[in-house]
Tab-separated table of C-alpha atoms and ligand atoms in Angstrom:
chain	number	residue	atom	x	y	z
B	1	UNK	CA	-7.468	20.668	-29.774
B	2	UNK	CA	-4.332	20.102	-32.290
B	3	UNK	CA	-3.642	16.827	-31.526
B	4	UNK	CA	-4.564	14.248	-33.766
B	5	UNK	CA	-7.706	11.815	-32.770
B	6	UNK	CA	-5.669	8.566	-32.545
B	7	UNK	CA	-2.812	9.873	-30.299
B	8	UNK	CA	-4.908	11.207	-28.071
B	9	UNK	CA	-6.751	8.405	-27.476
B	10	UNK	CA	-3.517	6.663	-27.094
B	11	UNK	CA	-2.317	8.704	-24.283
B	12	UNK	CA	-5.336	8.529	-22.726
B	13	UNK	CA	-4.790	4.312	-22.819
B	14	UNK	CA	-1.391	4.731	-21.164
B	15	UNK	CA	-3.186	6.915	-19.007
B	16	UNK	CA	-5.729	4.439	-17.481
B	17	UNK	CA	-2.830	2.007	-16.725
B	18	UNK	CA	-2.311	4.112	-13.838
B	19	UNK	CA	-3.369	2.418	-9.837
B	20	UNK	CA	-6.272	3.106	-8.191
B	21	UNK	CA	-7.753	1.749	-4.782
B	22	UNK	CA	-9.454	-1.658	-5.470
B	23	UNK	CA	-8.764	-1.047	-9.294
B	24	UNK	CA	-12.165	1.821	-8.976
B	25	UNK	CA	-10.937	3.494	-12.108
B	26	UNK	CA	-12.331	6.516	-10.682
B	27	UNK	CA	-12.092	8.779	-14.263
B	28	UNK	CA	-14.248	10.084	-17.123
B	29	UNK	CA	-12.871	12.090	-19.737
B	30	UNK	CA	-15.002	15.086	-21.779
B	31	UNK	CA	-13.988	17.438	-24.331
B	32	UNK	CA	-15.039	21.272	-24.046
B	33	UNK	CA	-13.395	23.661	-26.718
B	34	UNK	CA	-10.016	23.293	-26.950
B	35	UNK	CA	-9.255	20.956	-23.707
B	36	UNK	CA	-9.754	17.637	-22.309
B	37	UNK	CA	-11.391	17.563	-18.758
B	38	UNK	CA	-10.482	14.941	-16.500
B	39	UNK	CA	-13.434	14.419	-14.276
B	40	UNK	CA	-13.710	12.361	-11.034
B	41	UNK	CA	-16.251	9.767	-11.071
B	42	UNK	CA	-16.951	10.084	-7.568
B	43	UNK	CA	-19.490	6.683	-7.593
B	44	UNK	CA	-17.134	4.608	-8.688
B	45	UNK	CA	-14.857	4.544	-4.924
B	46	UNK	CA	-17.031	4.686	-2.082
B	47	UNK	CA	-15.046	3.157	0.332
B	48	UNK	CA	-14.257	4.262	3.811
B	49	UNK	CA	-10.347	4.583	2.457
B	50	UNK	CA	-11.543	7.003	0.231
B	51	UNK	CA	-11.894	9.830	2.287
B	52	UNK	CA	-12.839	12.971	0.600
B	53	UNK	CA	-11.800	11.497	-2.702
B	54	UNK	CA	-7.854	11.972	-1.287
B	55	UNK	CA	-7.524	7.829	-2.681
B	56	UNK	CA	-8.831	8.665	-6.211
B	57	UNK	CA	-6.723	12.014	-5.593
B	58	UNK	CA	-3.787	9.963	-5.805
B	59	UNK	CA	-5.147	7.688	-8.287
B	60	UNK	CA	-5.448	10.515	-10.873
B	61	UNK	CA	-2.183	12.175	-10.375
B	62	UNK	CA	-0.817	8.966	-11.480
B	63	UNK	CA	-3.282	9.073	-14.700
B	64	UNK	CA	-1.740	12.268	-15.348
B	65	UNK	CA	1.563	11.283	-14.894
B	66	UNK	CA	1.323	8.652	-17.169
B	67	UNK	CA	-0.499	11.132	-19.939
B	68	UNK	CA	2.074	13.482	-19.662
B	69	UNK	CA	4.364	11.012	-19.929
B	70	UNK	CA	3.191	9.027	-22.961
B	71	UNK	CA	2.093	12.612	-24.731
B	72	UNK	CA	6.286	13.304	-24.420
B	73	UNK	CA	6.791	10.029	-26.268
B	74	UNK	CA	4.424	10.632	-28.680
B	75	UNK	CA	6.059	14.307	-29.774
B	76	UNK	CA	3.568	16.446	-27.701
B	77	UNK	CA	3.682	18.816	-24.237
B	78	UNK	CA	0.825	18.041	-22.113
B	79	UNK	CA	-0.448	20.956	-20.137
B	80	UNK	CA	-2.714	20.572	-17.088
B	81	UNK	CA	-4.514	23.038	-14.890
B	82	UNK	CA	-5.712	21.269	-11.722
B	83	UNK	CA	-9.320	21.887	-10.361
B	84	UNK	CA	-9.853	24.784	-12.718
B	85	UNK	CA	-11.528	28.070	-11.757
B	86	UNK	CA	-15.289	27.791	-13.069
B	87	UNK	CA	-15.607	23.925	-12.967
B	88	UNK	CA	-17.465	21.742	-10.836
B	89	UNK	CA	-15.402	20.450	-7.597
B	90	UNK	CA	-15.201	17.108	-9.534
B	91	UNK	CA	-12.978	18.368	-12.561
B	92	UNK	CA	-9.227	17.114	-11.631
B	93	UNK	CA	-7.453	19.011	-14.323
B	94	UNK	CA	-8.498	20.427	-17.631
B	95	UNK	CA	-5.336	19.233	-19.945
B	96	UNK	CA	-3.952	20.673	-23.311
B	97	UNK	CA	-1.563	19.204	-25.710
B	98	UNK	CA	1.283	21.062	-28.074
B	99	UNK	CA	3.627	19.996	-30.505
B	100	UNK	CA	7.081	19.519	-28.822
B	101	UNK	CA	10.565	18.909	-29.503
B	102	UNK	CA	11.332	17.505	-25.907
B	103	UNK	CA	13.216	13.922	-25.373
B	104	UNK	CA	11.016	10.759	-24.774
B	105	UNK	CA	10.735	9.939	-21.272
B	106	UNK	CA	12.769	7.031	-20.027
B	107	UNK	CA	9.615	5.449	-18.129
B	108	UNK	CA	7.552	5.465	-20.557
B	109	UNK	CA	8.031	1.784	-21.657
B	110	UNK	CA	7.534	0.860	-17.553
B	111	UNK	CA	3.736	2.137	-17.873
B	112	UNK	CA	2.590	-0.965	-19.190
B	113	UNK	CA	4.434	-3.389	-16.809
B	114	UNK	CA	4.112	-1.764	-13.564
B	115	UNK	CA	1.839	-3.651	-11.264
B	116	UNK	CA	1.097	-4.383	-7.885
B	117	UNK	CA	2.648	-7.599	-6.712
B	118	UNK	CA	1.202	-9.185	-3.991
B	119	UNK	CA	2.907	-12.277	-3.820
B	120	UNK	CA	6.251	-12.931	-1.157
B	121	UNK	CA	9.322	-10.974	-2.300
B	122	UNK	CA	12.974	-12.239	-1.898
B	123	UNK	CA	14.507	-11.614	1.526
B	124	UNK	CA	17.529	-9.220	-0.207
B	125	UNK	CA	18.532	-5.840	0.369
B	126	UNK	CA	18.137	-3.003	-1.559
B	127	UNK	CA	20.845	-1.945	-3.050
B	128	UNK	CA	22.640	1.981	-2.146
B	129	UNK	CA	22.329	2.961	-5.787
B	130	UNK	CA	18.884	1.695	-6.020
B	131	UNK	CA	17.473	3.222	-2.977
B	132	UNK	CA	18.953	6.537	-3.945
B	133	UNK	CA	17.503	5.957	-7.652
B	134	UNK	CA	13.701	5.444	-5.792
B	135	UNK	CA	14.642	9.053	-3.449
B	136	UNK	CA	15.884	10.863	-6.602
B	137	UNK	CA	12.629	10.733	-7.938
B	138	UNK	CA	11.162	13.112	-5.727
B	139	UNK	CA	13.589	15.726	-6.199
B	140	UNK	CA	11.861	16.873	-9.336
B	141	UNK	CA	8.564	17.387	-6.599
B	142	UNK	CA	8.665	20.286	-4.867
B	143	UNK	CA	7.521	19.160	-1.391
B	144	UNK	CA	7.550	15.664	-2.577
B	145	UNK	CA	9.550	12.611	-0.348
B	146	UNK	CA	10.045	9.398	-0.225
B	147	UNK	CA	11.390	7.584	2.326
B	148	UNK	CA	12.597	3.830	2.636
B	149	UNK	CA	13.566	1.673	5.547
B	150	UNK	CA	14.958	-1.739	4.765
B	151	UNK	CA	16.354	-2.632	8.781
B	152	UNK	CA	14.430	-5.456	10.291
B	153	UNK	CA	13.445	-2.992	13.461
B	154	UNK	CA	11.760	-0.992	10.704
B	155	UNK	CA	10.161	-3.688	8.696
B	156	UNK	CA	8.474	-4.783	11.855
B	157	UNK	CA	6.805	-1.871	13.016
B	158	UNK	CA	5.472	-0.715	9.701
B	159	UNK	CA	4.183	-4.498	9.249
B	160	UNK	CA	2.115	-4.266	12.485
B	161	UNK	CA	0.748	-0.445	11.868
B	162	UNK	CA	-0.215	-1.922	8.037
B	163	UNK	CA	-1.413	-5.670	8.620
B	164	UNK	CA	-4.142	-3.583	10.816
B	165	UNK	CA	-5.714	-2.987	8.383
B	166	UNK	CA	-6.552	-6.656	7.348
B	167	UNK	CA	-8.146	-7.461	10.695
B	168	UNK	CA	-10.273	-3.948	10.070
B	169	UNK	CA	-11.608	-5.326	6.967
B	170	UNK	CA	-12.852	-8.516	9.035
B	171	UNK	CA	-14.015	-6.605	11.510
B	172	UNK	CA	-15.957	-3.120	10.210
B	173	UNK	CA	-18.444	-4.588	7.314
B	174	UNK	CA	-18.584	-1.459	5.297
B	175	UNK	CA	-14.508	-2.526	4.714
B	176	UNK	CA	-15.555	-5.681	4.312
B	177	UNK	CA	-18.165	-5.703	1.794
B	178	UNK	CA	-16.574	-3.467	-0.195
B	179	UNK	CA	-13.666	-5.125	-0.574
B	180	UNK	CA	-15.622	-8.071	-1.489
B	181	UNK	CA	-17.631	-6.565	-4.204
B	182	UNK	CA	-14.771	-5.860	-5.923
B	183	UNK	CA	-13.024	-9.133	-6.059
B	184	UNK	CA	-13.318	-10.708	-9.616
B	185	UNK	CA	-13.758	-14.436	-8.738
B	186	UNK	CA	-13.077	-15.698	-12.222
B	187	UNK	CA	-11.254	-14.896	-15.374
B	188	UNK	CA	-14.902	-14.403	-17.142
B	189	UNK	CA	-15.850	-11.839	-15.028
B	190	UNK	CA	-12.697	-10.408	-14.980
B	191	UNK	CA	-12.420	-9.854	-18.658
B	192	UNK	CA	-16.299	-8.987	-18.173
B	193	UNK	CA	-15.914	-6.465	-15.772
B	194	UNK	CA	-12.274	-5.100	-16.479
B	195	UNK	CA	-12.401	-3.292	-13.019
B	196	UNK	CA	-12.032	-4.525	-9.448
B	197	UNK	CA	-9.217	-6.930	-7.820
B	198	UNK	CA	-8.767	-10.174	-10.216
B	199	UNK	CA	-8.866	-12.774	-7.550
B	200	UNK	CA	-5.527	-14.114	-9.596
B	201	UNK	CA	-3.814	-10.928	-8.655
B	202	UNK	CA	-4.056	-11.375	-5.117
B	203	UNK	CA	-1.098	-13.566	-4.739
B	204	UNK	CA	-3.355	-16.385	-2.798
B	205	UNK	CA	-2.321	-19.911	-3.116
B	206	UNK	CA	-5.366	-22.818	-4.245
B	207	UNK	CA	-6.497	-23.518	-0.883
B	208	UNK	CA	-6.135	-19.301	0.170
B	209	UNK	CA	-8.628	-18.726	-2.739
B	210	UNK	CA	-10.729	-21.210	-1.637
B	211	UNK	CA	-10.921	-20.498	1.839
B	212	UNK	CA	-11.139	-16.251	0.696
B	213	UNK	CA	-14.365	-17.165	-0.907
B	214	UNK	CA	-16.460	-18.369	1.734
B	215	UNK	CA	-15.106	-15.220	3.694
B	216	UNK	CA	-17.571	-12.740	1.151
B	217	UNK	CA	-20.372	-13.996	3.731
B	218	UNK	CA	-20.371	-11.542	6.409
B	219	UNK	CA	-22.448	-13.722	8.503
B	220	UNK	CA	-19.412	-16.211	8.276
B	221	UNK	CA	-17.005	-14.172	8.842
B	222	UNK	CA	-18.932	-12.987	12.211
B	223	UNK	CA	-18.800	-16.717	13.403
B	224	UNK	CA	-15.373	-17.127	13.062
B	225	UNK	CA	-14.112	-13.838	14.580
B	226	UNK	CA	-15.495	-15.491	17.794
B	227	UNK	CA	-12.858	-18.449	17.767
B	228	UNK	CA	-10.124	-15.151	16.334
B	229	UNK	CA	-10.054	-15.142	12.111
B	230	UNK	CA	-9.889	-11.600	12.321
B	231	UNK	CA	-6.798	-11.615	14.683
B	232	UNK	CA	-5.584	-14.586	12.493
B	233	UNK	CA	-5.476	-12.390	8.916
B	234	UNK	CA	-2.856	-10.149	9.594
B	235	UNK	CA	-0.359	-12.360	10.581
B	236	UNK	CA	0.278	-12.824	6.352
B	237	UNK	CA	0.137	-9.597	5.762
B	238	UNK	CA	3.196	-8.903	8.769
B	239	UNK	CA	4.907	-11.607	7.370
B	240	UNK	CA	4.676	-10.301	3.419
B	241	UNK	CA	6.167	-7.160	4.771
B	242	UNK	CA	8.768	-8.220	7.105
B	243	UNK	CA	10.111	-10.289	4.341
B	244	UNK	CA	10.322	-8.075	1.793
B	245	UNK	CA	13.524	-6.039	1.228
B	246	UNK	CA	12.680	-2.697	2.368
B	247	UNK	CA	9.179	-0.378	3.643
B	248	UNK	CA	8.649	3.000	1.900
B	249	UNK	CA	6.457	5.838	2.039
B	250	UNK	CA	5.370	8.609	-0.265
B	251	UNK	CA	4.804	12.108	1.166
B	252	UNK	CA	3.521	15.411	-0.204
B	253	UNK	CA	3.597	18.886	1.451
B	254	UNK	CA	0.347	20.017	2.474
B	255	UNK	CA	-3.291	18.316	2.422
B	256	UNK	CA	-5.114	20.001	-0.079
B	257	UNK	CA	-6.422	17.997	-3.271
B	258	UNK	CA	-3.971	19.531	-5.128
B	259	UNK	CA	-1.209	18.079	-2.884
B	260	UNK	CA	-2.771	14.374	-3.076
B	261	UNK	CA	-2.848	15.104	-7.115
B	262	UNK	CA	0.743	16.172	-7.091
B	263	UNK	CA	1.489	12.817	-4.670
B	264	UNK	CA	-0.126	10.814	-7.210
B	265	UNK	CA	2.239	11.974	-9.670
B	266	UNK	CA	5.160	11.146	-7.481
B	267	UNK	CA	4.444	8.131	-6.682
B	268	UNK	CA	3.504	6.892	-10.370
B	269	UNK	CA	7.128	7.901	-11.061
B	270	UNK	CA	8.652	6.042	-7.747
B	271	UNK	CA	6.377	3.165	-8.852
B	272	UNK	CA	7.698	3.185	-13.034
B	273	UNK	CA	11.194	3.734	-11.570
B	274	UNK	CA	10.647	0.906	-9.058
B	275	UNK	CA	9.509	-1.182	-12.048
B	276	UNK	CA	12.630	0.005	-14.519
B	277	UNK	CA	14.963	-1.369	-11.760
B	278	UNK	CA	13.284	-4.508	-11.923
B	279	UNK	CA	11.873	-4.317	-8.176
B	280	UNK	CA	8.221	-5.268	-7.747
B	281	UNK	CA	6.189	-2.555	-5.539
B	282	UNK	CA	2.888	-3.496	-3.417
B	283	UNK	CA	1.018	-0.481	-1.859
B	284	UNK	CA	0.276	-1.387	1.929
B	285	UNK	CA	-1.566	1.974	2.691
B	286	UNK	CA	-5.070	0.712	4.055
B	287	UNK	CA	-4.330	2.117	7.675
B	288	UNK	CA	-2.812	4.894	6.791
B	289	UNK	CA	-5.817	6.481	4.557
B	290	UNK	CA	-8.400	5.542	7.254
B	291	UNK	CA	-5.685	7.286	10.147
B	292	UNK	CA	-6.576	10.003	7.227
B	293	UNK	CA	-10.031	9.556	7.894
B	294	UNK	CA	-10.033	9.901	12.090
B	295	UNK	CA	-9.039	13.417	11.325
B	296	UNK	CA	-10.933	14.626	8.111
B	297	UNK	CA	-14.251	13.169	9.450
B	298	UNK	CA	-14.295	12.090	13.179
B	299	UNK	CA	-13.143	8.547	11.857
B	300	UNK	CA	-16.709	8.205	10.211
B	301	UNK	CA	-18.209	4.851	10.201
B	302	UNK	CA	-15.063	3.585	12.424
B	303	UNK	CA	-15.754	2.355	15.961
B	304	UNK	CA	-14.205	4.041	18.628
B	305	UNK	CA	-12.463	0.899	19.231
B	306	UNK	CA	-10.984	1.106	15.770
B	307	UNK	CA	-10.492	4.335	16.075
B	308	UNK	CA	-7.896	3.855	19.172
B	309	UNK	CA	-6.329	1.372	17.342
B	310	UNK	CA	-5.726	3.343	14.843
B	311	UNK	CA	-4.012	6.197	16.874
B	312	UNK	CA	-1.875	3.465	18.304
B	313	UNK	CA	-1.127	2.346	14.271
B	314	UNK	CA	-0.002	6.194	13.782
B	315	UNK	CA	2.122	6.250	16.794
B	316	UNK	CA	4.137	3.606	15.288
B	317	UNK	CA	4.368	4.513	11.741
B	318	UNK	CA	5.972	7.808	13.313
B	319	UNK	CA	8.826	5.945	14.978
B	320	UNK	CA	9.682	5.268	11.191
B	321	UNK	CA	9.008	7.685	8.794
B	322	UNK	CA	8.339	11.273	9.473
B	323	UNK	CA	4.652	11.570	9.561
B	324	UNK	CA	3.306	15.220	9.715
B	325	UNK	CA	-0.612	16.629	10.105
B	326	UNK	CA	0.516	19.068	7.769
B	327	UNK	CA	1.610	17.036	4.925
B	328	UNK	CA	-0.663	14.204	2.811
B	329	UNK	CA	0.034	10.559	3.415
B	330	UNK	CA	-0.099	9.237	-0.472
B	331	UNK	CA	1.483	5.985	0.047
B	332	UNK	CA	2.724	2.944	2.291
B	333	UNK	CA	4.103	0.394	0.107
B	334	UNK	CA	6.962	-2.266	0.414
B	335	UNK	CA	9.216	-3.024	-2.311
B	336	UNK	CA	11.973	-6.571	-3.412
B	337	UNK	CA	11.977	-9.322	-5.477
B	338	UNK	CA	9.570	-11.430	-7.135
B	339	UNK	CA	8.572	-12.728	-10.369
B	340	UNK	CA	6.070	-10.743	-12.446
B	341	UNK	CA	2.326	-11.538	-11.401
B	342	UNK	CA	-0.843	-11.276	-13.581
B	343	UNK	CA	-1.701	-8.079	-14.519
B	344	UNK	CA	-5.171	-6.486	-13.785
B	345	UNK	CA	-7.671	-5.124	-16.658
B	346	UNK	CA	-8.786	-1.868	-17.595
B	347	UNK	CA	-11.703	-0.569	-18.788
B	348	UNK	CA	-11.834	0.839	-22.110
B	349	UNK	CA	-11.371	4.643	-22.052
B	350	UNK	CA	-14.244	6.449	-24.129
B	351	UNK	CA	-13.855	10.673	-24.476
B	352	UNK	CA	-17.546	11.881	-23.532
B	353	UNK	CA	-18.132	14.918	-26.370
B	354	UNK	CA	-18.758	18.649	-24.360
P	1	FMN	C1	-4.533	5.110	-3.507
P	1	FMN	C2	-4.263	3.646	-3.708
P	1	FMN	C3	-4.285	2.778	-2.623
P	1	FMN	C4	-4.004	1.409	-2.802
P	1	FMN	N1	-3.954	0.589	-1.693
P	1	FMN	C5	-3.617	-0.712	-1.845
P	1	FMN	C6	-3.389	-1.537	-0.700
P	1	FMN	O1	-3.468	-1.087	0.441
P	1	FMN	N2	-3.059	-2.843	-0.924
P	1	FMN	C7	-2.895	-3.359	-2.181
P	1	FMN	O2	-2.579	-4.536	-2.312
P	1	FMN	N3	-3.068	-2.578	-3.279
P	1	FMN	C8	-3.414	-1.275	-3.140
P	1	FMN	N4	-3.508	-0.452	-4.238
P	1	FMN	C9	-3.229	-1.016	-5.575
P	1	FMN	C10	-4.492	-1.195	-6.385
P	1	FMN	O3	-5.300	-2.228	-5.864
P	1	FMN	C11	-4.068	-1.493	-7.836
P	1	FMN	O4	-3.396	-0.380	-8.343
P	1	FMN	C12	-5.219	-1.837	-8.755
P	1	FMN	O5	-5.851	-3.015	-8.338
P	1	FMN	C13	-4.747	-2.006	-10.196
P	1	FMN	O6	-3.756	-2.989	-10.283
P	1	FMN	P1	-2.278	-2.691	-10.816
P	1	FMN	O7	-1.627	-1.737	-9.857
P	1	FMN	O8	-1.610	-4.038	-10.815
P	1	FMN	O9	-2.394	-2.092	-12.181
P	1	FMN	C14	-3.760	0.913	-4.095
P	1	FMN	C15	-3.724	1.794	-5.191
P	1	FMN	C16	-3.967	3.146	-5.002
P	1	FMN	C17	-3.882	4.101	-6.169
């Protein structure tokens, strides 16, 4: 490969900045000959969200975003072919570098700030010129859209299709203890661990921390569901949403891993432009990857309660934005004003030799 050793591995650390469901990390990188293979780590994001790897799909387009845009920056065109011909299904792109002339991109100094807030935004609205600055980006995406919805009408329904997805995770334990082995509980095991959800990042106050920790026993969490804590949860969640400035959702043509790849890209962009116009972003996209899951496995491990519920969730996220069967759902996410939260850890990124 003729890139030098150090910038490489450089790009490859803006690369990791990129989301990923619970903070999975779901990516190894290898050398063979001349490229860099970007392989799925397909144990790393087992969760019901995560169906047929379209979460860490997503989460990997926006690795490769970020590469190609830090490899810019750094004076070299990055080059990747997705799912090559002659790999295993779990190669994501096999990537090459050249020299290049071309400008620095104006994200890159957003990689390293963007984050997902959790915490209550500022009731404002968006700005025209800022909405159209979040569309814009998916012009350079062929099939790619993004649509926003700031009107209170709007804001409601999408908070009561997404804040479903909190009383699922009290209610289906597979949601549940996932979610719950990924929760860092303190800053040691945090900076220990440098994966999962920092219980600091989840925008809980003192006595919400508290309380969140006695809910990792599933046994608890049974008891109280009988006097309503799973119909209880939500009710935050609506009210984070509602009271943010606007609702958005990312869209890709198409619903092969390619497009989810491609959506990942997209969205990494919406989410560094978000972040450049000093908005903070939180993805709200639990329901709408397992509504993902009802059709590309029966709604697997999903009662058929659930499962109704769920239909009902899609009926109502389709009075908003233009949901299709024949496009990929990348994103829900709500966007405003907040200050900037604490920002999660990575794991170190280490290039396995071919
Ligand atoms: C496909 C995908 C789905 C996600 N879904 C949610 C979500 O529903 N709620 C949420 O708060 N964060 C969600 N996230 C954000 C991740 O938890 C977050 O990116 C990760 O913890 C790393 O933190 P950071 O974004 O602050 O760097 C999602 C991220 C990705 C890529």
């Amino acid at each position: 490969m003729k890139i030098d050793e150090d910038i490489l591995n450089s790009i490859i650390e803006y690369g990791v900045k990129a989301p990923s469901g619970d903070n999975c990390q779901p990516w190894r990188f290898r050398f063979d000959k001349d490229r860099l293979l970007i392989i799925n780590d397909e144990a790393r994001d087992t969760s019901l969200y995560n169906v047929r790897n379209i979460a860490s799909f997503v989460a990997h387009g926006a690795l490769l975003e970020n590469m190609q845009i830090a490899a810019v920056s750094f004076g070299y065109d990055m080059a990747a072919v997705l799912f090559p011909k002659g790999e295993k299904n779990s190669v994501i792109a096999a990537v090459e570098f050249k020299r290049s002339q071309a400008k620095a991109d104006e994200l890159f100094p957003y990689i390293r700030k963007r984050c997902t807030n959790r915490w209550p935004y500022l009731r404002v609205e968006l700005e025209e010129n800022i909405t159209r600055a979040l569309r814009e980006e998916a012009m350079s995406f062929p099939g790619g859209e993004v649509f926003l919805a700031g009107g209170e009408r709007e804001k409601k329904i999408i908070a009561g299709a997404a804040s479903l997805n909190d009383r699922l995770l009290f209610e289906n334990r597979r949601l549940h203890d996932f979610l719950f082995d990924h929760i860092r509980w303190t800053e040691k095991e945090a900076k220990e661990t440098r994966d999962g959800l920092d219980i600091m990042t989840l925008g809980l106050n003192p006595v919400q921390r508290r309380l969140f920790k006695a809910l990792k026993s599933w046994e608890f969490v049974k008891t109280l569901n009988r006097v309503g804590l799973s119909r209880l949860v939500p009710m935050q969640t609506y009210k984070l949403i509602k009271g943010s400035s606007a609702v958005g959702l990312v869209a890709m043509k198409g619903t092969s891993p390619e497009s989810f790849v491609a959506g990942g890209r997209l969205l990494e962009r919406v989410w560094l432009r978000a972040t450049s116009l000093g908005l903070s972003f939180q993805p709200i996209t639990g329901s709408t990857f397992l509504i993902q899951r009802l059709y590309l496995t029966d709604g697997e491990g999903l009662d058929n309660a659930h499962k109704d519920l769920l239909l009902g969730a899609e009926k109502e996220l389709k009075r908003v934005f233009p949901i299709e069967k024949d496009n990929a759902i990348i994103m829900l996410f709500r966007v405003g004003y907040a200050s900037t939260p604490v920002l999660s850890l990575r794991l170190p990124a280490k290039i396995e030799k071919g």
